[in-house]
XYZ file of C-alpha atoms in Angstrom:
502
model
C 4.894 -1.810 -2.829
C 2.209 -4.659 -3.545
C -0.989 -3.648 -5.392
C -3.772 -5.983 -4.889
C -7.242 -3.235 -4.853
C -9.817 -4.113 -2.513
C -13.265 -2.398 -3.850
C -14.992 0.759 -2.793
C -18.002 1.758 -1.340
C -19.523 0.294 2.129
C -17.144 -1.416 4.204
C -18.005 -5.117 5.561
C -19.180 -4.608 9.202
C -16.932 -5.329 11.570
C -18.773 -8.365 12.624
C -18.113 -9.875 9.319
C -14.418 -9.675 9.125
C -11.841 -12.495 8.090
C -9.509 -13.045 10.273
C -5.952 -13.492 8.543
C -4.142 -16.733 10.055
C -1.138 -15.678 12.102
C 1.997 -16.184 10.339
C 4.307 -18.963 11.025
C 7.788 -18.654 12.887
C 9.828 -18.242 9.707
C 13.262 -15.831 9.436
C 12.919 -12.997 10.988
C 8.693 -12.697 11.091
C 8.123 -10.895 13.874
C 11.274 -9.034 14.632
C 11.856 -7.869 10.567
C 9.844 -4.140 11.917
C 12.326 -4.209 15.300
C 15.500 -4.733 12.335
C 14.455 -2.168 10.099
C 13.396 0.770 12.936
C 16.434 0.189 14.967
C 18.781 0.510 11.635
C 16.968 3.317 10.221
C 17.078 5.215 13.385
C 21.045 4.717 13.964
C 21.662 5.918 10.394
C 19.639 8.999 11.491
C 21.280 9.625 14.883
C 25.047 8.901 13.167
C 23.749 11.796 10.372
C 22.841 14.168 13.014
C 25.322 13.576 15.224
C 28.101 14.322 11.982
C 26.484 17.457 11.606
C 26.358 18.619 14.892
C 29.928 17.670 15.397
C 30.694 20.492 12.928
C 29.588 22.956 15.571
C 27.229 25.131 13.281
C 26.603 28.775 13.417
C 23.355 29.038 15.555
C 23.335 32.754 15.480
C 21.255 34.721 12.758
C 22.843 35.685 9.951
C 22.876 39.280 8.228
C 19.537 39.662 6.842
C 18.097 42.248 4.542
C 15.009 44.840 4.613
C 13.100 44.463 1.235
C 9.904 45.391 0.456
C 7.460 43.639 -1.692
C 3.896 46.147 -1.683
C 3.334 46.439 1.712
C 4.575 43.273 3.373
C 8.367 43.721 4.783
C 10.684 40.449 3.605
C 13.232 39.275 5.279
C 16.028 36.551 4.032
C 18.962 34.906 4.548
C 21.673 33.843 1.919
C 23.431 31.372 4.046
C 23.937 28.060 2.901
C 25.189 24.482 4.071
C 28.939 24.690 3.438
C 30.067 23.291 0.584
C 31.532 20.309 1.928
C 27.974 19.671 3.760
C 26.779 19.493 0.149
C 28.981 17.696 -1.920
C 28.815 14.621 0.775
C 24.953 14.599 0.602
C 24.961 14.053 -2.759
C 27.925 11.625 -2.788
C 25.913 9.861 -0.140
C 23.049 9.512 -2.405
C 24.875 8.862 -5.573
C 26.816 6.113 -3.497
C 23.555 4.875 -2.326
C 21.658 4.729 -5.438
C 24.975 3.209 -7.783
C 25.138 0.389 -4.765
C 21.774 -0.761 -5.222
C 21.883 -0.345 -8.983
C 24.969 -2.593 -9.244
C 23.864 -5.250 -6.566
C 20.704 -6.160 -8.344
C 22.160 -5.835 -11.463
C 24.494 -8.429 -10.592
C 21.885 -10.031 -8.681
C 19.835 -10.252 -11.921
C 22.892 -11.776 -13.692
C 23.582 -14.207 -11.989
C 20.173 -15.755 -11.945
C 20.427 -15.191 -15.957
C 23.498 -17.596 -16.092
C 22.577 -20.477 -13.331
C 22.547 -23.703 -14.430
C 21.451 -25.232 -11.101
C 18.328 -26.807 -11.423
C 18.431 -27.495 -7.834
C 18.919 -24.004 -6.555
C 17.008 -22.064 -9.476
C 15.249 -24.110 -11.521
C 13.595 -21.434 -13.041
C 16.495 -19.688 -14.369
C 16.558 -18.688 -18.003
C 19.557 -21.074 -19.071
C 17.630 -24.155 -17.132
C 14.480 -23.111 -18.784
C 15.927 -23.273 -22.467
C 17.560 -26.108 -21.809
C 14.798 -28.391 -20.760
C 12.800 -26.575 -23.909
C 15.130 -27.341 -26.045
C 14.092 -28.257 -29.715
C 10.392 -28.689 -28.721
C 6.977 -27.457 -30.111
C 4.404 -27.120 -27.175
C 1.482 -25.501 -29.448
C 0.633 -21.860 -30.095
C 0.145 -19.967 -26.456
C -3.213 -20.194 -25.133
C -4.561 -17.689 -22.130
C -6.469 -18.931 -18.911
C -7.960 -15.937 -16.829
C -8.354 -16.334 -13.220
C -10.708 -13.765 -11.580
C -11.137 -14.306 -7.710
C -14.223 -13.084 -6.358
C -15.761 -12.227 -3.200
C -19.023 -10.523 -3.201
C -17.751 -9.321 -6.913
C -21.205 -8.514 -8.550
C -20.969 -4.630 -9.354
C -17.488 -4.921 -10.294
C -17.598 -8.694 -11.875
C -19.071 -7.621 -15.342
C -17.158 -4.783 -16.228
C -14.452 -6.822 -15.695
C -15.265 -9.832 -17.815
C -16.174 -7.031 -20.616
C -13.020 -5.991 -20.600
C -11.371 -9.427 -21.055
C -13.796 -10.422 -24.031
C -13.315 -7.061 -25.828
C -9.730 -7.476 -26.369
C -7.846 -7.908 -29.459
C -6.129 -11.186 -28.577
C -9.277 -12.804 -26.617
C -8.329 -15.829 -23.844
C -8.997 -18.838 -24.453
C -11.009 -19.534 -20.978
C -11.964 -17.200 -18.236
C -12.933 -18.842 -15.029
C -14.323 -17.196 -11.942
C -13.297 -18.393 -9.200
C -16.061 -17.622 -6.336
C -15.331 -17.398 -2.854
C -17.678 -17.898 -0.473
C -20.295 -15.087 -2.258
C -23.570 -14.505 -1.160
C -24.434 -12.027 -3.676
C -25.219 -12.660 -7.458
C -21.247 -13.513 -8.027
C -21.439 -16.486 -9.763
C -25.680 -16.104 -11.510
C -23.269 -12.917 -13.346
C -20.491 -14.645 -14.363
C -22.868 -17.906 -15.700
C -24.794 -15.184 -17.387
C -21.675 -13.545 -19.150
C -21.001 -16.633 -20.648
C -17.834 -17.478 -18.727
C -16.882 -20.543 -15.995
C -17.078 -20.463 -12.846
C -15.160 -22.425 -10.173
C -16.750 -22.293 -6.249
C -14.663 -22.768 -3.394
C -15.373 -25.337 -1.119
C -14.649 -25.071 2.951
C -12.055 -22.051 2.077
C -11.426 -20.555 4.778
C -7.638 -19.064 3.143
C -8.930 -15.874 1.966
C -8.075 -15.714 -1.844
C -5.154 -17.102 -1.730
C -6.674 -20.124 -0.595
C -9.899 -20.118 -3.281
C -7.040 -19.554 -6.068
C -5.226 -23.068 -4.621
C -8.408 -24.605 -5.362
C -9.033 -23.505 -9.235
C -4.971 -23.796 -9.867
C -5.063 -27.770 -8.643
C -8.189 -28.164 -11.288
C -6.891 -25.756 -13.982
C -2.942 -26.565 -13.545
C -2.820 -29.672 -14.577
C -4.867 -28.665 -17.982
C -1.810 -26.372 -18.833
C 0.783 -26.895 -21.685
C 4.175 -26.037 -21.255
C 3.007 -22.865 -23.811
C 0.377 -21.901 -22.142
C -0.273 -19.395 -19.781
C -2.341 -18.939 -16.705
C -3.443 -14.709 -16.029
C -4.198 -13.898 -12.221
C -6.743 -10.507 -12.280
C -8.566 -8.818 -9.815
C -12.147 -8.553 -10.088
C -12.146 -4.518 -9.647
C -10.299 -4.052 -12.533
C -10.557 -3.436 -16.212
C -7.636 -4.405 -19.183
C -6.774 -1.765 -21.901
C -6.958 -2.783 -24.853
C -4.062 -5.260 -26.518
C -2.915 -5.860 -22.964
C -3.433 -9.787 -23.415
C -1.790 -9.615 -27.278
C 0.815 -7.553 -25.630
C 1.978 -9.597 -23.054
C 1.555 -12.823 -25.651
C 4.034 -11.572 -28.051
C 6.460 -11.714 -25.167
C 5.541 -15.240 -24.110
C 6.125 -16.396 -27.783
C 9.353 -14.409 -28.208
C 11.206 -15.426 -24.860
C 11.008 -19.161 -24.025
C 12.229 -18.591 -20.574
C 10.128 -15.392 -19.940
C 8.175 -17.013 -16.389
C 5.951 -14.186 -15.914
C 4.402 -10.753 -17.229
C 3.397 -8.665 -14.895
C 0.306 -5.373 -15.754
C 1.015 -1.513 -15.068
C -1.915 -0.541 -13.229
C -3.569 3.376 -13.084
C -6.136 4.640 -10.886
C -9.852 4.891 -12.250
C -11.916 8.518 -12.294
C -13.402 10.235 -9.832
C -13.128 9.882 -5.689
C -12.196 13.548 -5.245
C -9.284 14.524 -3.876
C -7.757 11.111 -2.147
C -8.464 9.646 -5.536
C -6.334 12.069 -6.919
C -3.697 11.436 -4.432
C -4.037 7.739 -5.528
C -3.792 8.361 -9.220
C -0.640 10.709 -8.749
C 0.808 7.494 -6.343
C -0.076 4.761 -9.587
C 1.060 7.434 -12.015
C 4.728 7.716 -10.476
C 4.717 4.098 -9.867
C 4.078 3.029 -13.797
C 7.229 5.879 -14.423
C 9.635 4.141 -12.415
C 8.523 0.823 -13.663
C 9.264 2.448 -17.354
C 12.547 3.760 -16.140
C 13.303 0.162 -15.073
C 12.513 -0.838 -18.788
C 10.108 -3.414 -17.038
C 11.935 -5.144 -14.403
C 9.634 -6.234 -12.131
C 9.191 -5.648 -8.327
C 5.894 -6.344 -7.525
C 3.678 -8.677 -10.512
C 0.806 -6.952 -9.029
C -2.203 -8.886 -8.485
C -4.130 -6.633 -10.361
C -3.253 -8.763 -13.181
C -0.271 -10.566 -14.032
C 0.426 -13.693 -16.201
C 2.077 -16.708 -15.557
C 3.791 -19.978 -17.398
C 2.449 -23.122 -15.327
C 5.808 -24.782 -15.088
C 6.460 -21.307 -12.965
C 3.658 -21.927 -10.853
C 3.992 -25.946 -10.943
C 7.842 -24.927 -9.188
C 6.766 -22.920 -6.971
C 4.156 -25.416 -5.854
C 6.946 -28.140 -5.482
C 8.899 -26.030 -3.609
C 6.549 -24.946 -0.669
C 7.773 -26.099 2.291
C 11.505 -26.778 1.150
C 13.508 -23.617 -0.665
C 10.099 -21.524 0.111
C 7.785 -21.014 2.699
C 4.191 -22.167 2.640
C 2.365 -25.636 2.726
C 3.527 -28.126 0.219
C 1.394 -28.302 -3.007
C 0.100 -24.485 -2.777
C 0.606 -21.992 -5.005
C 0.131 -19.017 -3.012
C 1.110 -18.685 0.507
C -2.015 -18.547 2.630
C 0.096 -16.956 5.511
C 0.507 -14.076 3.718
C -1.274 -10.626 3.596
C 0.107 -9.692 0.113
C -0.179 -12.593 -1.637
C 1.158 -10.728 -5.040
C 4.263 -9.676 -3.406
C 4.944 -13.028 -1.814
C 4.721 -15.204 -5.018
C 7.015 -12.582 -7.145
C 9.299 -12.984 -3.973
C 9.401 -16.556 -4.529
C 9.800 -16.460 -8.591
C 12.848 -14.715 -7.732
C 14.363 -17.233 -5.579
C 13.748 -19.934 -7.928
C 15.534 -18.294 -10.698
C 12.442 -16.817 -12.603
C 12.556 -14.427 -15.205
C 9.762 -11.566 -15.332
C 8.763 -8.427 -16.731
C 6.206 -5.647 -16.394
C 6.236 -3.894 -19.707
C 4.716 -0.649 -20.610
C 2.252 -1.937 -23.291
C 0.403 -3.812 -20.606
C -1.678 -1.565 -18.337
C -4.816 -1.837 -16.489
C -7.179 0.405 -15.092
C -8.094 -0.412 -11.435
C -10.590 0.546 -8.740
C -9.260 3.444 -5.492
C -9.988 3.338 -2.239
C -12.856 5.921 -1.891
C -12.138 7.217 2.074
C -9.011 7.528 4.158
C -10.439 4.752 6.288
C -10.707 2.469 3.452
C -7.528 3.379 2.558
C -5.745 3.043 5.582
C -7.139 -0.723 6.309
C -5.742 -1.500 2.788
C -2.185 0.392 3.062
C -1.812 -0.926 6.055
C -2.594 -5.004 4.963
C 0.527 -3.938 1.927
C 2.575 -2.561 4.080
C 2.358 -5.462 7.195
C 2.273 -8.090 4.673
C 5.633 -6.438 2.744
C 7.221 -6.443 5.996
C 6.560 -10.220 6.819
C 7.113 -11.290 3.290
C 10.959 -10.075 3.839
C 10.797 -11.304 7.686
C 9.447 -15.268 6.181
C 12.545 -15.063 3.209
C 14.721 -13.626 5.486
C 18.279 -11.871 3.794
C 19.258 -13.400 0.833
C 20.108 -11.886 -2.867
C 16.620 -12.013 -4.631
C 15.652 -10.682 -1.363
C 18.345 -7.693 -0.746
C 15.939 -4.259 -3.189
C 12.849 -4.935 -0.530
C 15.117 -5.009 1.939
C 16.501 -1.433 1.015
C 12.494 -0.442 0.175
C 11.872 -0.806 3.604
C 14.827 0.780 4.650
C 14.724 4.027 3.055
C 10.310 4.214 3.712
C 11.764 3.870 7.547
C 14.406 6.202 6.669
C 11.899 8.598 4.633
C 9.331 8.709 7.619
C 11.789 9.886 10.039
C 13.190 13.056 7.049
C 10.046 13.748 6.256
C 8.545 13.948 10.149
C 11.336 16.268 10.983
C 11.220 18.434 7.916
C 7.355 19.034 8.915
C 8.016 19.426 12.338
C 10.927 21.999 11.552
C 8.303 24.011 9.150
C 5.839 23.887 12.619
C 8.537 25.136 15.103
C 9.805 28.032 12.608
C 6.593 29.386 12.593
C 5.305 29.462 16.122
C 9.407 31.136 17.277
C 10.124 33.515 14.890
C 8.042 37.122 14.821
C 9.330 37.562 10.919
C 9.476 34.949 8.467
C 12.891 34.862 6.629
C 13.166 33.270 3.131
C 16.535 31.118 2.607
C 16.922 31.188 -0.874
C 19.109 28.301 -0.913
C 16.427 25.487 0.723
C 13.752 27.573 -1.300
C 15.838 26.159 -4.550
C 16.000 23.008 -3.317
C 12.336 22.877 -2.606
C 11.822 24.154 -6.389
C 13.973 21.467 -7.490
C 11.458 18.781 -5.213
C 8.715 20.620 -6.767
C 9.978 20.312 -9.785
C 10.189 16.729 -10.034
C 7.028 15.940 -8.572
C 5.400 17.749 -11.558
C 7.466 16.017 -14.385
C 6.705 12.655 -12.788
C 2.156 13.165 -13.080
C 2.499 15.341 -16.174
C 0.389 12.078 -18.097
C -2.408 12.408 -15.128
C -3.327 15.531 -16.824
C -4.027 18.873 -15.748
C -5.336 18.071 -12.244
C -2.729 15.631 -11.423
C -0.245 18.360 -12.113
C -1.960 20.773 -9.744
C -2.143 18.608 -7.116
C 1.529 18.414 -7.514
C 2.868 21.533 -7.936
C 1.015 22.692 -4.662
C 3.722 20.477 -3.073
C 2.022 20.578 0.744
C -1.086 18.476 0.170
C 0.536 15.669 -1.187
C 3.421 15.727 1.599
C 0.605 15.545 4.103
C -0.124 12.174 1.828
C 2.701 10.652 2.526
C 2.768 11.264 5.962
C -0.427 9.642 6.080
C 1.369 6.425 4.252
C 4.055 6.967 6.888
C 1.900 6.373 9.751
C 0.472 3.483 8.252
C 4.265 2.024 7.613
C 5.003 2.889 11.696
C 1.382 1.132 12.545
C 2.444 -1.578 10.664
C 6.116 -2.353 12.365
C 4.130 -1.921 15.369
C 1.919 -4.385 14.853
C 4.031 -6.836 13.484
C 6.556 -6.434 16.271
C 4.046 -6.894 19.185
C 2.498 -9.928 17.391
C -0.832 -8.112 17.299
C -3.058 -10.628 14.919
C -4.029 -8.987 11.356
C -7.327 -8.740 9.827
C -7.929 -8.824 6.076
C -11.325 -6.022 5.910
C -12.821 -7.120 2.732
C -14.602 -4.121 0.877
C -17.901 -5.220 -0.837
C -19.364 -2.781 -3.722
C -22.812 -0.920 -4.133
C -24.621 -2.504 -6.779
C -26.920 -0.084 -8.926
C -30.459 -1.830 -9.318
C -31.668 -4.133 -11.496
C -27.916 -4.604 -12.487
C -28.672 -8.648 -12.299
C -31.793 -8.830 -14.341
C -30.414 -6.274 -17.248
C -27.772 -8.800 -17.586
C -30.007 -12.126 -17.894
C -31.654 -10.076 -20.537
């Protein structure tokens, strides 16, 4: 999953929509949804079709009268037979050890290349080149793209300046604003970097600052990438420093990002989703899938690479940075770190605090930009090893949307055939179990988090919702229908501007 946040409040009207530039012939672009569907859906139809080879008892088993106050209980004790069991879980053990092992090897590998040519970001190339050499004490360079940014901009820059290892510079980099963007920034103290004739979206406006800042950069510095809708805790930056200095061929350190307050319930639902997300990137001990663009840091020679390699080993225009083509911009350029070689992390001292999408609408525009833009990001790289985990992401989401869709629908057709509910204590175990563990994995959201969990249904329902935005999204991609990036601009409380020229 990329997490780039857009900002709440009023959406942009329609009229002033960006149109996203449609993406190049690369790979498998536009048939990567058609792959995925037509693979998940075989592996369903070969599951079902095992099953129902088995010939299963469709008659209803002895059932038992017992009485709970005044309400009459029926249930059954049948289970799956036990070899129905024992190869599910094999299945999933099999599964899960598979992908384990292939990008653990994956991950190897990279460690040990010495091909400059193929990875020249790999650790061994890295310490070789760096060798025996002293390029100064590490220095930060924040990056803060901004469009329309002025309720979010300040609390942002706050957050930056109150931290325990303070950057060095922090640059906004304003993109096309017509609000008080860049009078803010000037009046926080920090610099500020227009665009000129962007028309690229943020990618685009952060090509612009990274030819200007880039070639300022040491080989110890480092260049930080943050959204402007989003707040660092504090000793993120001295955090994330320490493992700069400690691991010369570290290329990138990537933040662990949790929901802010409030938004009712489908900010809750959000929080639980960023919550579970920061767990498994914990369990991972910090190996990175997404560097979300919420903030992430950078060495330059990682980004200098990457530049140099546009439009040879990786897709994109020659010179960029960031692909312009591409919806999730974050996902994209860890995608492309990993083909070169680069090493990254996400560790669990470095979180952030970032802004939710305050309606389902909002929501669903921005789910739906991650979820196309994942989908093409694979299509544009096509199959290769740094490429192979968000190829198996998307398969099990396709995979998960069709369990999930019939488990709901088999809940719905239960209730409207049978005249008496009957309780099967084995799939209500199982369901205790699922229950179970989504509990354990919010218990830090705090008591709310935990109730939203333990209910079970309402957050089911959520991910339905996400898997309707993962089926609009293969359709979209598939019939070549052109995306839209809906930018999200803020409600700014009054007299915001002048109390901060005061």
């Amino acid at each position: 999953m990329t997490m780039t946040q857009e900002a709440p409040h009023r959406p942009t009207p329609a009229a002033a929509e960006r149109e996203v530039p449609a993406r190049r012939a690369i790979g498998l672009d536009r048939i990567v949804g058609l792959v995925i569907a037509g693979i998940v859906i075989s592996a369903a139809v070969l599951l079902w079709l095992a099953l129902a080879a088995k010939g299963p008892d469709v008659t209803v088993a002895e059932s038992n009268d017992a009485v709970i106050g005044v309400w009459h209980v029926l249930y059954n004790s049948d289970a799956p037979e036990v070899s129905t069991i024992l190869t599910a879980i094999a299945l999933a053990l099999l599964a899960a050890a598979g992908l384990a092992i292939i990008e653990r090897r994956i991950a190897t590998k990279a460690r040990r290349s010495m091909n400059p040519g193929h990875q020249p970001l790999a650790p061994k190339v890295i310490m070789a080149a760096t060798r025996g050499g002293f390029a100064g004490e590490v220095t930060v360079t924040v990056l803060i793209p901004a469009h329309n940014e002025e309720a979010s901009l300040p609390q942002t820059i706050a957050s930056l300046q109150s931290q325990s290892h303070r950057p060095e510079r922090i640059i906004v980099v304003a993109d096309n604003c017509t609000d008080a963007t860049v009078q803010l920034a000037r009046a926080a103290g920090v610099e500020v970097i227009e665009s000129v004739g962007n028309t690229k979206k943020k990618a685009g406006a952060l090509n612009q600052a990274l030819r200007t800042v880039l070639p300022q950069q040491g080989d110890n510095d480092v260049v930080m990438v943050m959204d402007a809708d989003t707040q660092l805790d504090d000793g993120f930056l001295a955090h994330a420093v320490v493992r700069f200095v400690n691991d010369r061929a570290l290329m990138a350190v990537g933040g662990l990002f949790y929901g802010e307050d409030g938004h009712g319930l489908i900010g809750q639902f959000q929080r639980n989703e960023y919550i579970r997300y920061s767990r498994q990137m914990r369990r991972r001990r910090g190996r990175v899938f997404v560097l979300t663009g919420t903030a992430s840091l950078f060495r330059p020679v990682a980004l200098r690479t990457i530049a140099d390699s546009r439009g040879r080993t990786l897709p994109g225009r020659p010179g960029d940075v960031y692909d312009t083509a591409a919806l999730t911009e974050d996902n994209e350029l860890t995608i492309a770190l990993k083909s070169l070689g680069g090493l990254m992390i996400s560790p669990q001292d470095c979180t952030v605090v970032t802004e939710l999408m305050p309606s389902w609408g909002t929501l669903w525009n921005q789910r739906l930009r991650w979820q196309r833009g994942a989908l093409e990001n694979i299509g544009a790289y096509g199959v290769t090893a740094p490429t192979m985990r968000y190829w198996a992401q998307q398969l099990g989401i396709g995979y998960g949307v069709i369990a999930l869709s019939a488990y709901l629908a088999l809940i719905a057709l239960t209730i409207v055939s049978l005249e008496t509910w009957i309780w099967f204590p084995f799939w209500l175990g199982l369901g205790f179990l699922f229950t179970l563990e989504r509990l354990v994995t919010v218990w830090k959201g705090g008591w709310k988090a935990r109730l939203l969990a333990v209910t079970l249904f309402p957050e089911l329902f959520f991910d339905m919702f996400l898997n309707l935005v993962y089926v609009k999204g293969v359709i979209d991609l598939s019939s070549g229908r052109q995306a839209s990036w809906k930018h999200l601009t803020h409600d700014t409380p009054a007299r915001t501007l002048e109390t901060q020229e005061a």
